[in-house]
Structure formats: structure tokens, C-alpha cells
Short mmCIF file of C-alpha atoms in Angstrom, two decimals:
data_model
loop_
_atom_site.label_atom_id
_atom_site.label_comp_id
_atom_site.label_asym_id
_atom_site.label_seq_id
_atom_site.Cartn_x
_atom_site.Cartn_y
_atom_site.Cartn_z
CA MET A 1 -6.85 28.04 37.80
CA TYR A 2 -7.01 25.44 35.03
CA GLU A 3 -6.51 21.69 34.93
CA ILE A 4 -5.47 19.89 31.76
CA ALA A 5 -4.30 16.40 30.90
CA GLY A 6 -2.59 15.16 27.78
CA ARG A 7 0.57 14.00 26.10
CA LEU A 8 3.78 16.02 26.37
CA VAL A 9 4.86 16.42 22.74
CA SER A 10 7.71 18.89 23.17
CA LEU A 11 10.00 20.05 25.97
CA ARG A 12 12.88 22.47 26.17
CA GLY A 13 14.73 23.71 29.24
CA HIS A 14 16.45 26.95 30.22
CA GLY A 15 18.07 26.48 33.62
CA LYS A 16 15.33 26.90 36.18
CA THR A 17 12.55 27.16 33.60
CA MET A 18 11.08 24.78 31.03
CA PHE A 19 8.62 25.16 28.17
CA GLY A 20 6.64 22.34 26.63
CA HIS A 21 3.46 21.53 24.77
CA ILE A 22 0.61 19.32 25.99
CA GLN A 23 -1.56 17.68 23.33
CA ASP A 24 -5.00 16.13 23.62
CA ALA A 25 -7.83 15.44 21.19
CA SER A 26 -8.75 19.13 21.04
CA GLY A 27 -5.28 20.47 20.20
CA THR A 28 -2.10 21.63 21.92
CA ILE A 29 -1.26 24.25 24.52
CA GLN A 30 2.07 25.49 25.85
CA ILE A 31 3.06 24.88 29.46
CA TYR A 32 5.57 26.94 31.43
CA VAL A 33 7.38 25.26 34.35
CA ARG A 34 9.35 27.45 36.81
CA GLN A 35 11.33 26.11 39.74
CA ASP A 36 10.21 28.93 42.04
CA ALA A 37 6.54 28.32 41.10
CA ILE A 38 6.34 24.59 41.82
CA GLY A 39 9.16 24.20 44.32
CA ASP A 40 12.65 22.72 44.21
CA HIS A 41 11.73 19.07 44.71
CA PRO A 42 8.82 18.94 42.21
CA PHE A 43 10.96 20.80 39.66
CA GLU A 44 13.79 18.30 40.19
CA GLN A 45 11.32 15.42 39.68
CA PHE A 46 9.94 17.03 36.52
CA ASP A 47 13.44 17.55 35.15
CA GLN A 48 14.57 14.01 36.05
CA PHE A 49 11.54 11.85 35.28
CA VAL A 50 9.35 13.61 32.69
CA ASP A 51 10.06 13.01 29.00
CA VAL A 52 8.42 13.82 25.69
CA GLY A 53 5.67 11.25 25.12
CA ASP A 54 4.54 11.04 28.75
CA ILE A 55 0.91 11.64 29.74
CA LEU A 56 0.70 14.46 32.33
CA TRP A 57 -1.87 16.15 34.52
CA ILE A 58 -1.22 19.87 34.85
CA GLN A 59 -2.73 22.53 37.09
CA GLY A 60 -1.95 26.21 36.77
CA HIS A 61 -2.92 29.72 35.69
CA SER A 62 -3.21 30.87 32.11
CA PHE A 63 -1.23 33.76 30.68
CA ARG A 64 -0.13 35.05 27.30
CA THR A 65 3.56 35.13 26.36
CA LYS A 66 5.31 38.09 24.76
CA MET A 67 4.77 36.32 21.42
CA GLY A 68 1.04 36.18 22.12
CA GLU A 69 0.83 32.42 22.77
CA ILE A 70 -1.69 31.31 25.39
CA SER A 71 0.13 29.19 27.99
CA ILE A 72 -0.35 27.52 31.37
CA LYS A 73 2.03 28.44 34.19
CA VAL A 74 2.33 25.16 36.07
CA SER A 75 1.69 25.11 39.82
CA GLU A 76 1.21 21.33 40.15
CA PHE A 77 1.73 18.32 37.92
CA ALA A 78 1.40 14.53 38.01
CA LEU A 79 2.87 11.86 35.76
CA LEU A 80 -0.18 9.82 34.70
CA SER A 81 1.47 7.39 32.29
CA LYS A 82 5.09 6.89 31.19
CA SER A 83 6.11 6.49 27.56
CA LEU A 84 8.94 3.96 27.26
CA HIS A 85 9.79 4.93 23.68
CA PRO A 86 10.78 8.25 22.11
CA LEU A 87 8.26 9.93 19.83
CA PRO A 88 9.06 10.74 16.19
CA GLU A 89 11.11 13.89 15.78
CA LYS A 90 8.98 16.97 16.45
CA PHE A 91 9.39 19.08 13.36
CA HIS A 92 9.15 16.38 10.70
CA GLY A 93 6.59 14.14 12.34
CA LEU A 94 6.31 10.50 11.35
CA THR A 95 7.60 10.25 7.78
CA ASP A 96 8.31 6.52 7.49
CA VAL A 97 5.36 5.17 5.51
CA GLU A 98 5.64 1.59 6.79
CA THR A 99 5.68 2.72 10.42
CA LYS A 100 2.78 5.09 9.78
CA TYR A 101 0.54 2.19 8.76
CA ARG A 102 1.81 -0.43 11.22
CA GLN A 103 1.84 1.92 14.22
CA ARG A 104 -1.07 4.21 13.43
CA TYR A 105 -1.05 5.51 17.01
CA LEU A 106 2.35 7.13 16.34
CA ASP A 107 0.99 8.67 13.16
CA LEU A 108 -1.97 10.13 15.05
CA ILE A 109 0.30 11.48 17.80
CA SER A 110 2.79 13.04 15.42
CA ASN A 111 0.81 14.18 12.38
CA PRO A 112 -2.07 16.60 12.95
CA GLU A 113 -3.13 16.19 9.31
CA SER A 114 -3.70 12.47 9.89
CA ARG A 115 -5.89 13.16 12.91
CA GLU A 116 -7.90 15.70 10.92
CA ARG A 117 -8.29 13.25 8.03
CA PHE A 118 -9.86 10.59 10.22
CA ILE A 119 -12.02 13.13 12.03
CA LYS A 120 -13.29 14.24 8.61
CA ARG A 121 -13.96 10.62 7.68
CA SER A 122 -16.19 10.32 10.73
CA ARG A 123 -18.00 13.53 9.75
CA ILE A 124 -18.56 12.21 6.20
CA ILE A 125 -20.23 9.07 7.57
CA ARG A 126 -22.28 11.08 10.06
CA GLU A 127 -23.51 13.45 7.33
CA MET A 128 -24.38 10.50 5.09
CA ARG A 129 -26.29 8.75 7.85
CA THR A 130 -28.18 11.94 8.72
CA TYR A 131 -29.11 12.52 5.07
CA LEU A 132 -30.44 9.00 4.67
CA ASP A 133 -32.34 9.06 7.97
CA THR A 134 -34.02 12.37 7.12
CA HIS A 135 -35.15 10.91 3.78
CA GLY A 136 -37.02 8.06 5.40
CA PHE A 137 -34.41 5.30 5.22
CA LEU A 138 -34.14 2.63 7.90
CA GLU A 139 -30.64 1.58 8.96
CA VAL A 140 -30.31 -2.20 9.28
CA GLU A 141 -27.64 -4.81 9.93
CA THR A 142 -27.24 -7.95 7.84
CA PRO A 143 -24.91 -10.95 8.30
CA MET A 144 -21.15 -10.65 7.87
CA LEU A 145 -20.85 -14.44 7.54
CA HIS A 146 -22.61 -15.84 4.47
CA PRO A 147 -23.27 -19.48 3.60
CA ILE A 148 -23.16 -18.49 -0.08
CA PRO A 149 -20.98 -15.59 -1.26
CA GLY A 150 -22.88 -13.15 -3.42
CA GLY A 151 -23.86 -9.60 -4.21
CA ALA A 152 -20.80 -8.78 -6.32
CA ALA A 153 -18.26 -10.38 -8.63
CA ALA A 154 -15.25 -10.99 -6.39
CA ARG A 155 -13.17 -13.69 -4.71
CA PRO A 156 -14.37 -14.21 -1.10
CA PHE A 157 -12.56 -14.95 2.15
CA MET A 158 -13.53 -18.34 3.51
CA THR A 159 -13.79 -19.72 7.06
CA HIS A 160 -15.27 -22.71 8.87
CA HIS A 161 -17.89 -22.75 11.63
CA ASN A 162 -16.97 -25.59 13.98
CA THR A 163 -20.30 -26.06 15.75
CA LEU A 164 -22.40 -25.92 12.59
CA ASP A 165 -19.70 -27.80 10.66
CA MET A 166 -20.11 -25.66 7.57
CA GLU A 167 -18.08 -23.40 5.33
CA LEU A 168 -18.86 -19.70 5.60
CA TYR A 169 -17.69 -16.65 3.67
CA LEU A 170 -16.95 -13.13 4.82
CA ARG A 171 -19.41 -11.01 2.95
CA ILE A 172 -18.53 -9.58 -0.43
CA ALA A 173 -21.60 -7.33 -0.30
CA PRO A 174 -24.85 -7.18 1.70
CA GLU A 175 -26.98 -6.85 -1.43
CA LEU A 176 -28.97 -10.08 -1.45
CA TYR A 177 -29.89 -9.78 2.23
CA LEU A 178 -31.00 -6.17 1.86
CA LYS A 179 -33.21 -7.11 -1.08
CA ARG A 180 -34.81 -9.83 1.04
CA LEU A 181 -35.83 -6.99 3.38
CA ILE A 182 -37.44 -5.17 0.46
CA VAL A 183 -39.46 -8.33 -0.21
CA GLY A 184 -40.43 -8.28 3.48
CA GLY A 185 -41.89 -4.78 3.17
CA LEU A 186 -39.05 -2.59 4.48
CA GLU A 187 -39.10 -0.32 1.45
CA ARG A 188 -36.19 2.04 2.22
CA VAL A 189 -33.20 0.37 3.86
CA TYR A 190 -29.48 1.06 4.10
CA GLU A 191 -26.42 -0.40 5.77
CA ILE A 192 -23.04 1.19 6.47
CA ASN A 193 -20.52 -1.53 7.17
CA ARG A 194 -17.45 -3.43 6.01
CA CYS A 195 -17.16 -5.75 3.04
CA PHE A 196 -14.32 -8.18 2.31
CA ARG A 197 -12.76 -9.24 -0.97
CA ASN A 198 -9.84 -11.63 -1.21
CA GLU A 199 -8.13 -9.69 -3.96
CA GLY A 200 -5.19 -7.41 -4.69
CA VAL A 201 -4.04 -4.42 -2.69
CA SER A 202 -3.41 -1.08 -4.39
CA THR A 203 -3.74 2.65 -3.78
CA LYS A 204 -7.47 2.23 -4.50
CA HIS A 205 -8.13 -1.25 -3.09
CA ASN A 206 -8.02 -2.73 0.41
CA PRO A 207 -9.32 -6.26 1.16
CA GLU A 208 -11.48 -4.85 3.97
CA PHE A 209 -13.39 -1.70 3.06
CA THR A 210 -16.45 0.30 4.08
CA THR A 211 -19.52 0.90 1.95
CA VAL A 212 -23.03 2.22 2.20
CA GLU A 213 -25.65 0.14 0.40
CA MET A 214 -29.24 1.31 0.07
CA TYR A 215 -32.37 -0.07 -1.56
CA VAL A 216 -35.57 1.80 -2.40
CA ALA A 217 -38.83 0.27 -3.59
CA HIS A 218 -40.94 1.90 -6.32
CA HIS A 219 -38.11 4.05 -7.69
CA ASP A 220 -35.61 3.57 -10.51
CA TYR A 221 -31.97 4.30 -11.24
CA HIS A 222 -32.77 7.74 -12.68
CA TRP A 223 -34.22 8.68 -9.29
CA ILE A 224 -31.20 7.34 -7.43
CA MET A 225 -28.88 9.34 -9.72
CA ASP A 226 -30.62 12.54 -8.64
CA PHE A 227 -30.61 11.37 -5.01
CA THR A 228 -26.90 10.48 -5.16
CA GLN A 229 -25.93 13.84 -6.60
CA ALA A 230 -27.90 15.70 -3.94
CA MET A 231 -26.47 13.57 -1.11
CA ILE A 232 -22.87 13.92 -2.28
CA GLN A 233 -23.26 17.67 -2.72
CA GLN A 234 -24.70 17.98 0.79
CA ILE A 235 -21.81 15.98 2.27
CA VAL A 236 -19.21 18.04 0.38
CA LYS A 237 -20.81 21.29 1.53
CA ALA A 238 -20.93 20.11 5.14
CA VAL A 239 -17.35 18.83 5.46
CA SER A 240 -15.45 21.03 2.98
CA ASP A 241 -17.24 24.40 3.08
CA GLN A 242 -16.68 24.68 -0.68
CA MET A 243 -17.96 22.86 -3.74
CA VAL A 244 -14.67 22.81 -5.68
CA VAL A 245 -12.34 20.40 -3.91
CA PRO A 246 -8.64 19.80 -4.69
CA PHE A 247 -7.57 16.24 -5.39
CA GLY A 248 -3.98 15.76 -6.52
CA ASP A 249 -3.53 17.78 -9.71
CA TYR A 250 -7.28 18.23 -10.19
CA GLN A 251 -9.96 20.59 -8.98
CA ILE A 252 -13.12 18.50 -8.60
CA ASP A 253 -16.27 20.57 -9.10
CA PHE A 254 -19.13 19.10 -7.09
CA GLY A 255 -21.31 22.18 -7.58
CA LYS A 256 -22.32 21.47 -11.18
CA PRO A 257 -24.84 18.81 -12.26
CA PHE A 258 -23.02 15.48 -12.67
CA GLU A 259 -22.67 14.47 -16.31
CA ARG A 260 -24.51 11.36 -17.56
CA MET A 261 -23.20 9.24 -20.43
CA ALA A 262 -23.79 5.75 -21.84
CA MET A 263 -20.80 3.39 -21.67
CA ARG A 264 -20.63 3.03 -25.44
CA ASP A 265 -20.55 6.81 -25.90
CA ALA A 266 -17.83 7.12 -23.24
CA VAL A 267 -15.64 4.58 -25.07
CA ILE A 268 -16.07 6.59 -28.26
CA ARG A 269 -15.36 9.97 -26.63
CA TYR A 270 -12.59 9.09 -24.18
CA GLY A 271 -11.15 6.00 -25.85
CA GLY A 272 -10.67 7.63 -29.24
CA ILE A 273 -12.63 4.82 -30.91
CA SER A 274 -15.14 5.28 -33.71
CA GLN A 275 -18.66 3.90 -33.86
CA GLU A 276 -17.60 1.55 -36.64
CA GLU A 277 -14.73 0.14 -34.57
CA LEU A 278 -17.23 -1.03 -31.94
CA ALA A 279 -19.29 -3.08 -34.36
CA GLU A 280 -19.70 -6.81 -33.73
CA ASN A 281 -17.37 -7.72 -36.61
CA THR A 282 -14.65 -5.14 -35.81
CA ILE A 283 -14.45 -4.99 -32.00
CA ASP A 284 -11.85 -7.81 -31.80
CA ALA A 285 -9.51 -5.85 -34.07
CA THR A 286 -10.18 -2.73 -32.00
CA MET A 287 -9.17 -4.54 -28.82
CA LYS A 288 -6.01 -5.87 -30.43
CA LYS A 289 -5.11 -2.42 -31.78
CA ASN A 290 -5.49 -0.91 -28.29
CA LYS A 291 -3.73 -3.83 -26.55
CA VAL A 292 -6.80 -4.71 -24.48
CA ARG A 293 -6.90 -8.37 -23.51
CA LEU A 294 -9.69 -10.58 -22.21
CA ASP A 295 -8.70 -13.89 -20.64
CA LYS A 296 -12.19 -15.30 -21.02
CA LYS A 297 -12.78 -17.50 -24.06
CA ASN A 298 -15.80 -16.79 -26.28
CA ALA A 299 -16.38 -13.42 -24.64
CA SER A 300 -19.52 -11.61 -25.74
CA TRP A 301 -19.62 -8.22 -27.43
CA GLY A 302 -20.81 -6.67 -24.17
CA GLU A 303 -17.88 -8.11 -22.23
CA LYS A 304 -15.50 -6.74 -24.85
CA LEU A 305 -17.10 -3.29 -24.64
CA TYR A 306 -16.71 -3.36 -20.87
CA ALA A 307 -13.04 -4.37 -21.19
CA LEU A 308 -12.39 -1.43 -23.53
CA PHE A 309 -14.11 0.91 -21.09
CA ASP A 310 -12.19 -0.45 -18.12
CA GLU A 311 -8.82 -0.15 -19.86
CA LEU A 312 -9.17 3.04 -21.90
CA VAL A 313 -11.78 5.23 -20.23
CA GLU A 314 -12.01 4.95 -16.42
CA SER A 315 -8.79 6.82 -15.64
CA LYS A 316 -9.93 9.76 -17.80
CA LEU A 317 -13.20 10.38 -15.95
CA ILE A 318 -12.10 13.21 -13.68
CA GLN A 319 -15.18 15.34 -13.00
CA PRO A 320 -18.24 13.64 -11.44
CA ILE A 321 -20.01 11.52 -14.06
CA PHE A 322 -22.61 8.75 -14.17
CA ILE A 323 -21.79 6.05 -16.74
CA THR A 324 -24.99 4.26 -17.78
CA HIS A 325 -26.13 1.36 -19.99
CA PHE A 326 -23.87 -1.49 -18.92
CA PRO A 327 -23.91 -4.74 -20.93
CA VAL A 328 -26.18 -7.38 -19.43
CA GLU A 329 -23.33 -9.95 -19.31
CA VAL A 330 -21.44 -7.94 -16.66
CA SER A 331 -24.56 -7.14 -14.60
CA PRO A 332 -26.09 -10.44 -13.40
CA LEU A 333 -28.33 -8.84 -10.75
CA ALA A 334 -29.63 -5.87 -12.77
CA LYS A 335 -32.87 -5.49 -14.68
CA ARG A 336 -32.63 -5.29 -18.47
CA ASP A 337 -33.14 -1.95 -20.21
CA PRO A 338 -36.72 -2.03 -21.57
CA GLU A 339 -35.60 -0.33 -24.79
CA ASN A 340 -32.52 -2.51 -25.42
CA PRO A 341 -32.35 -5.88 -23.62
CA ASP A 342 -28.61 -6.22 -24.41
CA PHE A 343 -28.03 -3.57 -21.73
CA VAL A 344 -29.25 -3.06 -18.18
CA SER A 345 -30.65 -0.08 -16.27
CA ARG A 346 -27.45 0.57 -14.35
CA PHE A 347 -24.92 3.30 -13.67
CA GLU A 348 -21.55 3.68 -12.02
CA MET A 349 -20.34 7.03 -10.71
CA PHE A 350 -16.74 8.00 -11.42
CA ILE A 351 -14.71 10.86 -9.99
CA ALA A 352 -10.96 11.46 -10.42
CA GLY A 353 -10.60 8.24 -12.38
CA MET A 354 -12.11 6.14 -9.56
CA GLU A 355 -15.38 4.25 -9.39
CA LEU A 356 -17.24 5.52 -6.33
CA ALA A 357 -20.73 4.12 -6.72
CA ASN A 358 -22.71 1.42 -8.51
CA ALA A 359 -26.49 1.31 -8.87
CA PHE A 360 -29.14 -0.40 -10.94
CA ASN A 361 -32.77 -1.32 -11.23
CA GLU A 362 -32.90 -4.61 -9.38
CA LEU A 363 -33.84 -7.74 -11.25
CA ASN A 364 -37.07 -8.96 -9.64
CA ASP A 365 -38.04 -11.65 -12.15
CA PRO A 366 -37.20 -14.96 -10.39
CA PHE A 367 -37.01 -16.87 -13.69
CA ASP A 368 -34.61 -14.40 -15.32
CA GLN A 369 -32.55 -14.27 -12.11
CA ALA A 370 -32.38 -18.07 -11.92
CA GLU A 371 -31.19 -18.24 -15.52
CA ARG A 372 -28.46 -15.66 -14.89
CA PHE A 373 -27.35 -17.51 -11.76
CA LYS A 374 -27.06 -20.64 -13.90
CA GLN A 375 -24.90 -18.77 -16.40
CA GLN A 376 -22.72 -17.49 -13.55
CA ALA A 377 -22.44 -21.01 -12.10
CA ALA A 378 -21.33 -22.30 -15.50
CA ALA A 379 -18.71 -19.56 -15.66
CA LYS A 380 -17.49 -20.54 -12.18
CA ASP A 381 -17.23 -24.19 -13.25
CA ALA A 382 -15.18 -23.00 -16.22
CA GLY A 383 -12.67 -21.32 -13.90
CA ASP A 384 -14.07 -17.83 -13.24
CA VAL A 385 -13.36 -17.45 -9.51
CA GLU A 386 -15.30 -14.17 -9.32
CA ALA A 387 -18.55 -15.49 -10.81
CA HIS A 388 -21.66 -15.58 -8.63
CA HIS A 389 -22.89 -18.73 -6.91
CA TYR A 390 -26.42 -20.00 -7.43
CA ASP A 391 -28.47 -18.76 -4.45
CA ALA A 392 -31.68 -20.82 -4.34
CA ASP A 393 -32.97 -19.12 -1.18
CA TYR A 394 -32.75 -15.72 -2.85
CA ILE A 395 -34.70 -17.06 -5.83
CA THR A 396 -37.37 -18.26 -3.40
CA ALA A 397 -37.54 -14.76 -1.89
CA LEU A 398 -38.08 -13.26 -5.36
CA GLU A 399 -40.89 -15.75 -5.95
CA TYR A 400 -42.82 -13.98 -3.18
CA ALA A 401 -42.68 -10.82 -5.35
CA MET A 402 -40.19 -8.00 -4.89
CA PRO A 403 -41.57 -4.59 -5.87
CA PRO A 404 -39.72 -2.55 -8.50
CA THR A 405 -36.56 -1.57 -6.64
CA VAL A 406 -33.37 0.37 -7.21
CA GLY A 407 -30.20 -0.54 -5.32
CA TYR A 408 -27.08 1.51 -4.76
CA GLY A 409 -23.63 1.08 -3.20
CA LEU A 410 -20.97 3.72 -2.54
CA GLY A 411 -17.39 3.31 -1.33
CA ILE A 412 -16.87 5.43 1.77
CA ASP A 413 -13.09 4.98 1.75
CA ARG A 414 -12.79 6.42 -1.76
CA LEU A 415 -15.17 9.27 -0.99
CA THR A 416 -12.99 10.09 2.01
CA MET A 417 -9.92 10.03 -0.24
CA LEU A 418 -11.55 12.60 -2.51
CA LEU A 419 -12.65 14.93 0.26
CA THR A 420 -9.32 14.81 2.11
CA ASN A 421 -7.09 15.09 -0.98
CA THR A 422 -5.54 11.70 -0.25
CA THR A 423 -4.21 9.53 -3.08
CA SER A 424 -3.82 6.24 -1.18
CA ILE A 425 -6.67 4.31 0.41
CA LYS A 426 -4.28 3.24 3.19
CA ASP A 427 -4.26 6.83 4.43
CA VAL A 428 -8.02 6.87 5.04
CA ILE A 429 -8.25 3.44 6.73
CA LEU A 430 -6.96 3.45 10.30
CA PHE A 431 -5.50 -0.05 10.11
CA PRO A 432 -5.04 -1.09 6.45
CA ALA A 433 -4.03 -4.57 5.33
CA LEU A 434 -0.24 -5.02 5.27
CA LYS A 435 2.20 -7.79 4.50
CA LYS A 436 3.86 -9.54 7.41
CA LYS A 437 7.17 -8.05 8.43
#
């Protein structure tokens, strides 16, 4: 004798017998209801009051049908909860995209692939957390409400605290708080949590998204590249059982060593631009020729190089690759490259044309950091809404000496997209941001 409980997702009748399917978190099983097995009155109640979508308790014996399907022959049942609305049609599931996002519960009921996608997302996060914990990292929590927005170049969400009578910002990134912990002696820290950016919505962007950020003292960005590759490969192996993963029209090979390339070299290789066209006196003509625009007046050479990379190269980076040597002007929190101070010791990881991770040797010189904050503040005064604010408290923390540190952030939503062969970020976030009806 077995007892099960779940949602009735299909039902068909044949006179004095009925077949249906009960679904719970573990899967579905067929039920077989016979009038002579449960009695005339219970069968009449089942026939009259039970509908697809209802939550039922079932008791009965198991058997295998002529087609080989394991089923439960019902001896008793109870209606636990009544559905007042019909479910999406059985064979096609929930196909209306708008309804799928607004009523995710219907999507999860109707589409097994959606349930599996979100289960896999949970496994990805669990594998990541386990990997970090076993490598000596300490998981921490930092504020979601910031008095000064910082940690990334983005437009923040703003709110007001009534009791404190002060403006606060939903966090753009936890970076500056995590680095304060490095100053305090917690030398390997990470946080998995949401960040918020008051910006556009696309297949790759949601205003509320999940990241992992980690900081390690006494290591550099070359070390974190090796660490990142090993962690990603371990996650892929654990959740996909294969190292070559399909994503749209591509086969992403996570088994090979990830390529490493300087930004300038990537613009030359993937942008079809020569070394000479990137010279100080020719880069403006190169941008015009390739229809790459920069709204900022008096942009530096480094900002122009970054614009060319962003426009011409990113979408072509399909296999896992680390892009290194970012211009200092677009990296206000990163330490300068000791061999070329026009660049910083930084990388971004790209897969399938998407940026997945960003890392750099953290700037720990309080005087250099203060000067860059001043430059960012001037840019904000000139109309750059994404420029960093001046954070005096963070400068004070650096004045107490932060050890050489590398920091790293990875987008969990985009990683989930890759490992579930999903081309829209809305399909890997349970409740994505949507316009009002």
C-alpha cells in the first residue's frame, strides 16, 4: 500500500474507470481509479468534484500496466486543495511567454524543462559554494543598502530611510565592503547575493541579478585566472556530466585551457583592425570607419580602445577566454600594470559573446585611489551618471594598509544560462523584472 500527494495534471475517463497523473517535486506517476475499487459514492465524488489542477492525497497499490507504466490503483483519495483555474493545455505546456514570466508557478507546473533549469541553477550555486568553502574561503554578508553607491560603474536605485532621514542606494556591488574585510584581516572572503542596477533590460541584463564576489589577499589576477578556470570546470563537470556544453548554435568546450589575450590584441584579431589603426593619431579615424561612437567629450585613447572592443569584439568571443590589460581609465579600482601604467592588472572572462566575470589586482594605494575617485567625481559632475562617487570612508580603510589583494566577480545568472542552454536571462531568474500590464 502506498500513499502519495500531489497535483493532478491529467485526467481521462472511460465509463467506470479513470486514468490520471499525479505530479510532485520528484516527478509524475499514473493513477488508476475504478468504481468497484473505491465504491460508488467515492467514485461519483471523484467524477463530480475532482479536476485537473487539484491537489490530491491518494492511497492504493502499485501495479504495472500492459504498456509497462508503473501506476497506483486507487483505494482511497482526498481532495486537499481545489484549483479554481484550468491549467495550461497538457501537451503543449505553457507557451505564452508573458504568462510564463508573470505567473512562474504555472510555468513550473506545466513545463518540466523549466523546473529542471531552476533545479540546475540551485546545483550550480551549491557546487560553487562548496568549491569556495573547501579552498578556505569565508562566506560573509555585507549591506544591501549603501550610503554611497560604489563598486561598479552603473546607475543605482535610490531610496530614503525615514528614521535616519538619509538617502540610501540599493547596492551596485559589494566590492568596497568586502575589501574593508580584507583590511580587517579576513583574507579569503566571498559573498553570493543580489546586486541592483537601474539600467536597461535585455536578454542578458536584469535590474536585479545574482553574483559571487570573492577577494583573496597575497595573490594576483594570474592566480585568480587559474582558480576561476578550475572552479568553472568543476561546476560544469558536476552539473552537466560533460565538458562540451551546447549553447544555441555553439558547442562550448570547457575542457580545454581557457585562452588569454590582451584587449589590444583582441581588437586586432577579432575587430579586423591593424596595429597602425590603433595608434594615438589614427584611432579616431578607425572609430569613425567602424561606426563606433563615444558620447564622452575628450575621451582618452584607452576609452576609445575599450569602445572598439565593446562594439566589435565581445560578441565574437565564443569559447572561454580571459581578456586582459584593460585601460586604466575604465578601471578606477584596479591596480596599474607594473610594466605599463596606462593599463591595469585586470581581466574579464567571456563565453558565448557574454561577459561572465571581472577580476583585477585591487588598488591598495590610498593616494592613487583618492585621485581616481576625484576623477570619477569630476566625470559625474560633467554628466556621467555611471561614474563612481568619492568614498572617503573607504580611503580611510586603505590608509590602514590593505595587503596585496585580487578581487573577482562572476554573474551566476549568465553562468546558469550557459549551462542550461538558455538564451534569455529571464528564463533563469524565477521572477524577472517586467513592465506593468
